[in-house]
Amino acid sequence: MKHTVSLKQNYEFRRLYHRGNQTADRYLVLYSRKNNLGYNRLGLTVSVKLAGAVGRNRVKRLFREAYRLNEDRFGVGFDLVLVARSRAVGATYHEIEKSLLRTLGQNSAAAKS
């Protein structure tokens, strides 16, 4: 992830949940909001209810890789949070990638102009 930093603080996640643009798909929910910085910040959320530690980490790795390979399609200067849905646990990489690109296309604010 060339131009991306991780979101780690709880208040940053909450700000996105309440004030960000939201688009949903079968496998994930994408929250985005302009951050007025020269780089993107990415946060990943996978609930304990979805799977055990191995399953949750697999979903996070798939999300991170799908984002990394398609980072150039995202605009610069956004906070992004990807929230996994229950179907993401058994999904393949290609399904996750398609889902991420689909939600990006629906969320015109975060898409690269």
PDB file of C-alpha atoms in Angstrom:
ATOM      1  CA  MET A   1       0.000   0.000   0.000  1.00  0.00           C
ATOM      2  CA  LYS A   2       2.023   2.861  -1.386  1.00  0.00           C
ATOM      3  CA  HIS A   3       0.075   5.879  -0.232  1.00  0.00           C
ATOM      4  CA  THR A   4      -2.012   4.415   2.557  1.00  0.00           C
ATOM      5  CA  VAL A   5      -1.748   4.454   6.337  1.00  0.00           C
ATOM      6  CA  SER A   6      -3.786   2.349   8.764  1.00  0.00           C
ATOM      7  CA  LEU A   7      -6.665   3.764  10.762  1.00  0.00           C
ATOM      8  CA  LYS A   8      -6.252   2.620  14.333  1.00  0.00           C
ATOM      9  CA  GLN A   9      -8.091   4.960  16.682  1.00  0.00           C
ATOM     10  CA  ASN A  10     -11.639   4.152  17.737  1.00  0.00           C
ATOM     11  CA  TYR A  11     -12.810   7.774  17.327  1.00  0.00           C
ATOM     12  CA  GLU A  12     -11.647   7.759  13.687  1.00  0.00           C
ATOM     13  CA  PHE A  13     -13.747   4.665  12.977  1.00  0.00           C
ATOM     14  CA  ARG A  14     -16.759   6.167  14.764  1.00  0.00           C
ATOM     15  CA  ARG A  15     -16.418   9.419  12.811  1.00  0.00           C
ATOM     16  CA  LEU A  16     -16.570   7.469   9.556  1.00  0.00           C
ATOM     17  CA  TYR A  17     -19.548   5.387  10.682  1.00  0.00           C
ATOM     18  CA  HIS A  18     -21.543   8.505  11.559  1.00  0.00           C
ATOM     19  CA  ARG A  19     -20.430  11.078   8.991  1.00  0.00           C
ATOM     20  CA  GLY A  20     -19.003   9.080   6.105  1.00  0.00           C
ATOM     21  CA  ASN A  21     -20.558   7.959   2.835  1.00  0.00           C
ATOM     22  CA  GLN A  22     -21.725   4.356   3.009  1.00  0.00           C
ATOM     23  CA  THR A  23     -22.087   1.794   0.243  1.00  0.00           C
ATOM     24  CA  ALA A  24     -22.838  -1.853   0.816  1.00  0.00           C
ATOM     25  CA  ASP A  25     -22.434  -5.039  -1.109  1.00  0.00           C
ATOM     26  CA  ARG A  26     -22.821  -8.756  -0.530  1.00  0.00           C
ATOM     27  CA  TYR A  27     -19.416  -9.162   1.123  1.00  0.00           C
ATOM     28  CA  LEU A  28     -18.561  -5.757   2.600  1.00  0.00           C
ATOM     29  CA  VAL A  29     -19.672  -2.285   3.586  1.00  0.00           C
ATOM     30  CA  LEU A  30     -17.447   0.625   2.514  1.00  0.00           C
ATOM     31  CA  TYR A  31     -17.408   3.848   4.517  1.00  0.00           C
ATOM     32  CA  SER A  32     -15.494   6.781   3.056  1.00  0.00           C
ATOM     33  CA  ARG A  33     -14.869  10.390   3.962  1.00  0.00           C
ATOM     34  CA  LYS A  34     -12.485  13.088   2.742  1.00  0.00           C
ATOM     35  CA  ASN A  35      -9.606  13.588   5.184  1.00  0.00           C
ATOM     36  CA  ASN A  36      -7.779  16.626   3.682  1.00  0.00           C
ATOM     37  CA  LEU A  37      -4.451  14.784   3.878  1.00  0.00           C
ATOM     38  CA  GLY A  38      -2.249  13.851   0.951  1.00  0.00           C
ATOM     39  CA  TYR A  39      -2.786  10.129   1.491  1.00  0.00           C
ATOM     40  CA  ASN A  40      -5.484   7.562   2.208  1.00  0.00           C
ATOM     41  CA  ARG A  41      -6.079   5.887   5.550  1.00  0.00           C
ATOM     42  CA  LEU A  42      -7.572   2.391   5.589  1.00  0.00           C
ATOM     43  CA  GLY A  43      -9.334   0.606   8.419  1.00  0.00           C
ATOM     44  CA  LEU A  44     -10.590  -2.988   8.425  1.00  0.00           C
ATOM     45  CA  THR A  45     -13.319  -4.389  10.646  1.00  0.00           C
ATOM     46  CA  VAL A  46     -14.196  -8.069  10.974  1.00  0.00           C
ATOM     47  CA  SER A  47     -16.511  -8.921  13.842  1.00  0.00           C
ATOM     48  CA  VAL A  48     -15.747 -11.674  16.344  1.00  0.00           C
ATOM     49  CA  LYS A  49     -19.214 -13.052  15.544  1.00  0.00           C
ATOM     50  CA  LEU A  50     -18.202 -13.929  11.976  1.00  0.00           C
ATOM     51  CA  ALA A  51     -15.441 -16.467  12.585  1.00  0.00           C
ATOM     52  CA  GLY A  52     -12.566 -17.511  14.777  1.00  0.00           C
ATOM     53  CA  ALA A  53      -9.205 -15.765  14.703  1.00  0.00           C
ATOM     54  CA  VAL A  54      -7.977 -17.676  11.655  1.00  0.00           C
ATOM     55  CA  GLY A  55     -11.097 -16.863   9.621  1.00  0.00           C
ATOM     56  CA  ARG A  56     -11.076 -13.197  10.631  1.00  0.00           C
ATOM     57  CA  ASN A  57      -7.406 -12.787   9.749  1.00  0.00           C
ATOM     58  CA  ARG A  58      -7.948 -14.471   6.375  1.00  0.00           C
ATOM     59  CA  VAL A  59     -10.744 -12.018   5.541  1.00  0.00           C
ATOM     60  CA  LYS A  60      -8.540  -9.085   6.570  1.00  0.00           C
ATOM     61  CA  ARG A  61      -5.673 -10.370   4.407  1.00  0.00           C
ATOM     62  CA  LEU A  62      -8.016 -10.705   1.418  1.00  0.00           C
ATOM     63  CA  PHE A  63      -9.365  -7.165   1.933  1.00  0.00           C
ATOM     64  CA  ARG A  64      -5.865  -5.724   2.308  1.00  0.00           C
ATOM     65  CA  GLU A  65      -4.597  -7.460  -0.822  1.00  0.00           C
ATOM     66  CA  ALA A  66      -7.629  -6.465  -2.918  1.00  0.00           C
ATOM     67  CA  TYR A  67      -7.149  -2.863  -1.808  1.00  0.00           C
ATOM     68  CA  ARG A  68      -3.380  -2.940  -2.406  1.00  0.00           C
ATOM     69  CA  LEU A  69      -3.691  -4.231  -5.969  1.00  0.00           C
ATOM     70  CA  ASN A  70      -6.409  -1.702  -6.832  1.00  0.00           C
ATOM     71  CA  GLU A  71      -5.114   1.263  -4.838  1.00  0.00           C
ATOM     72  CA  ASP A  72      -4.653   3.369  -7.974  1.00  0.00           C
ATOM     73  CA  ARG A  73      -8.439   3.280  -8.588  1.00  0.00           C
ATOM     74  CA  PHE A  74      -9.120   5.096  -5.310  1.00  0.00           C
ATOM     75  CA  GLY A  75      -8.883   8.855  -5.015  1.00  0.00           C
ATOM     76  CA  VAL A  76      -6.215  10.376  -2.770  1.00  0.00           C
ATOM     77  CA  GLY A  77      -7.049  11.981   0.567  1.00  0.00           C
ATOM     78  CA  PHE A  78      -9.763   9.674   1.915  1.00  0.00           C
ATOM     79  CA  ASP A  79     -10.430   7.755   5.081  1.00  0.00           C
ATOM     80  CA  LEU A  80     -11.809   4.320   4.207  1.00  0.00           C
ATOM     81  CA  VAL A  81     -13.227   1.603   6.426  1.00  0.00           C
ATOM     82  CA  LEU A  82     -14.081  -1.838   5.069  1.00  0.00           C
ATOM     83  CA  VAL A  83     -16.518  -3.785   7.236  1.00  0.00           C
ATOM     84  CA  ALA A  84     -16.793  -7.500   6.489  1.00  0.00           C
ATOM     85  CA  ARG A  85     -20.180  -9.135   6.190  1.00  0.00           C
ATOM     86  CA  SER A  86     -20.805 -12.766   7.125  1.00  0.00           C
ATOM     87  CA  ARG A  87     -20.566 -14.008   3.524  1.00  0.00           C
ATOM     88  CA  ALA A  88     -16.995 -12.708   3.277  1.00  0.00           C
ATOM     89  CA  VAL A  89     -15.749 -15.530   5.528  1.00  0.00           C
ATOM     90  CA  GLY A  90     -16.099 -18.203   2.838  1.00  0.00           C
ATOM     91  CA  ALA A  91     -15.449 -15.951  -0.155  1.00  0.00           C
ATOM     92  CA  THR A  92     -12.604 -16.277  -2.626  1.00  0.00           C
ATOM     93  CA  TYR A  93     -10.155 -13.487  -3.396  1.00  0.00           C
ATOM     94  CA  HIS A  94     -11.837 -12.759  -6.739  1.00  0.00           C
ATOM     95  CA  GLU A  95     -15.251 -12.378  -5.112  1.00  0.00           C
ATOM     96  CA  ILE A  96     -13.812  -9.967  -2.537  1.00  0.00           C
ATOM     97  CA  GLU A  97     -12.015  -7.959  -5.218  1.00  0.00           C
ATOM     98  CA  LYS A  98     -15.148  -7.696  -7.381  1.00  0.00           C
ATOM     99  CA  SER A  99     -17.133  -6.635  -4.346  1.00  0.00           C
ATOM    100  CA  LEU A 100     -14.600  -3.945  -3.415  1.00  0.00           C
ATOM    101  CA  LEU A 101     -14.564  -2.530  -6.939  1.00  0.00           C
ATOM    102  CA  ARG A 102     -18.360  -2.626  -7.137  1.00  0.00           C
ATOM    103  CA  THR A 103     -18.761  -0.676  -3.899  1.00  0.00           C
ATOM    104  CA  LEU A 104     -16.078   1.768  -5.037  1.00  0.00           C
ATOM    105  CA  GLY A 105     -18.031   2.358  -8.236  1.00  0.00           C
ATOM    106  CA  GLN A 106     -21.185   3.046  -6.223  1.00  0.00           C
ATOM    107  CA  ASN A 107     -19.293   5.431  -3.939  1.00  0.00           C
ATOM    108  CA  SER A 108     -18.406   8.180  -6.408  1.00  0.00           C
ATOM    109  CA  ALA A 109     -16.710  10.310  -3.713  1.00  0.00           C
ATOM    110  CA  ALA A 110     -13.858   7.844  -3.092  1.00  0.00           C
ATOM    111  CA  ALA A 111     -13.439   6.793  -6.732  1.00  0.00           C
ATOM    112  CA  LYS A 112     -10.584   8.358  -8.642  1.00  0.00           C
ATOM    113  CA  SER A 113     -11.738  11.103 -10.968  1.00  0.00           C
TER     114      SER A 113
END
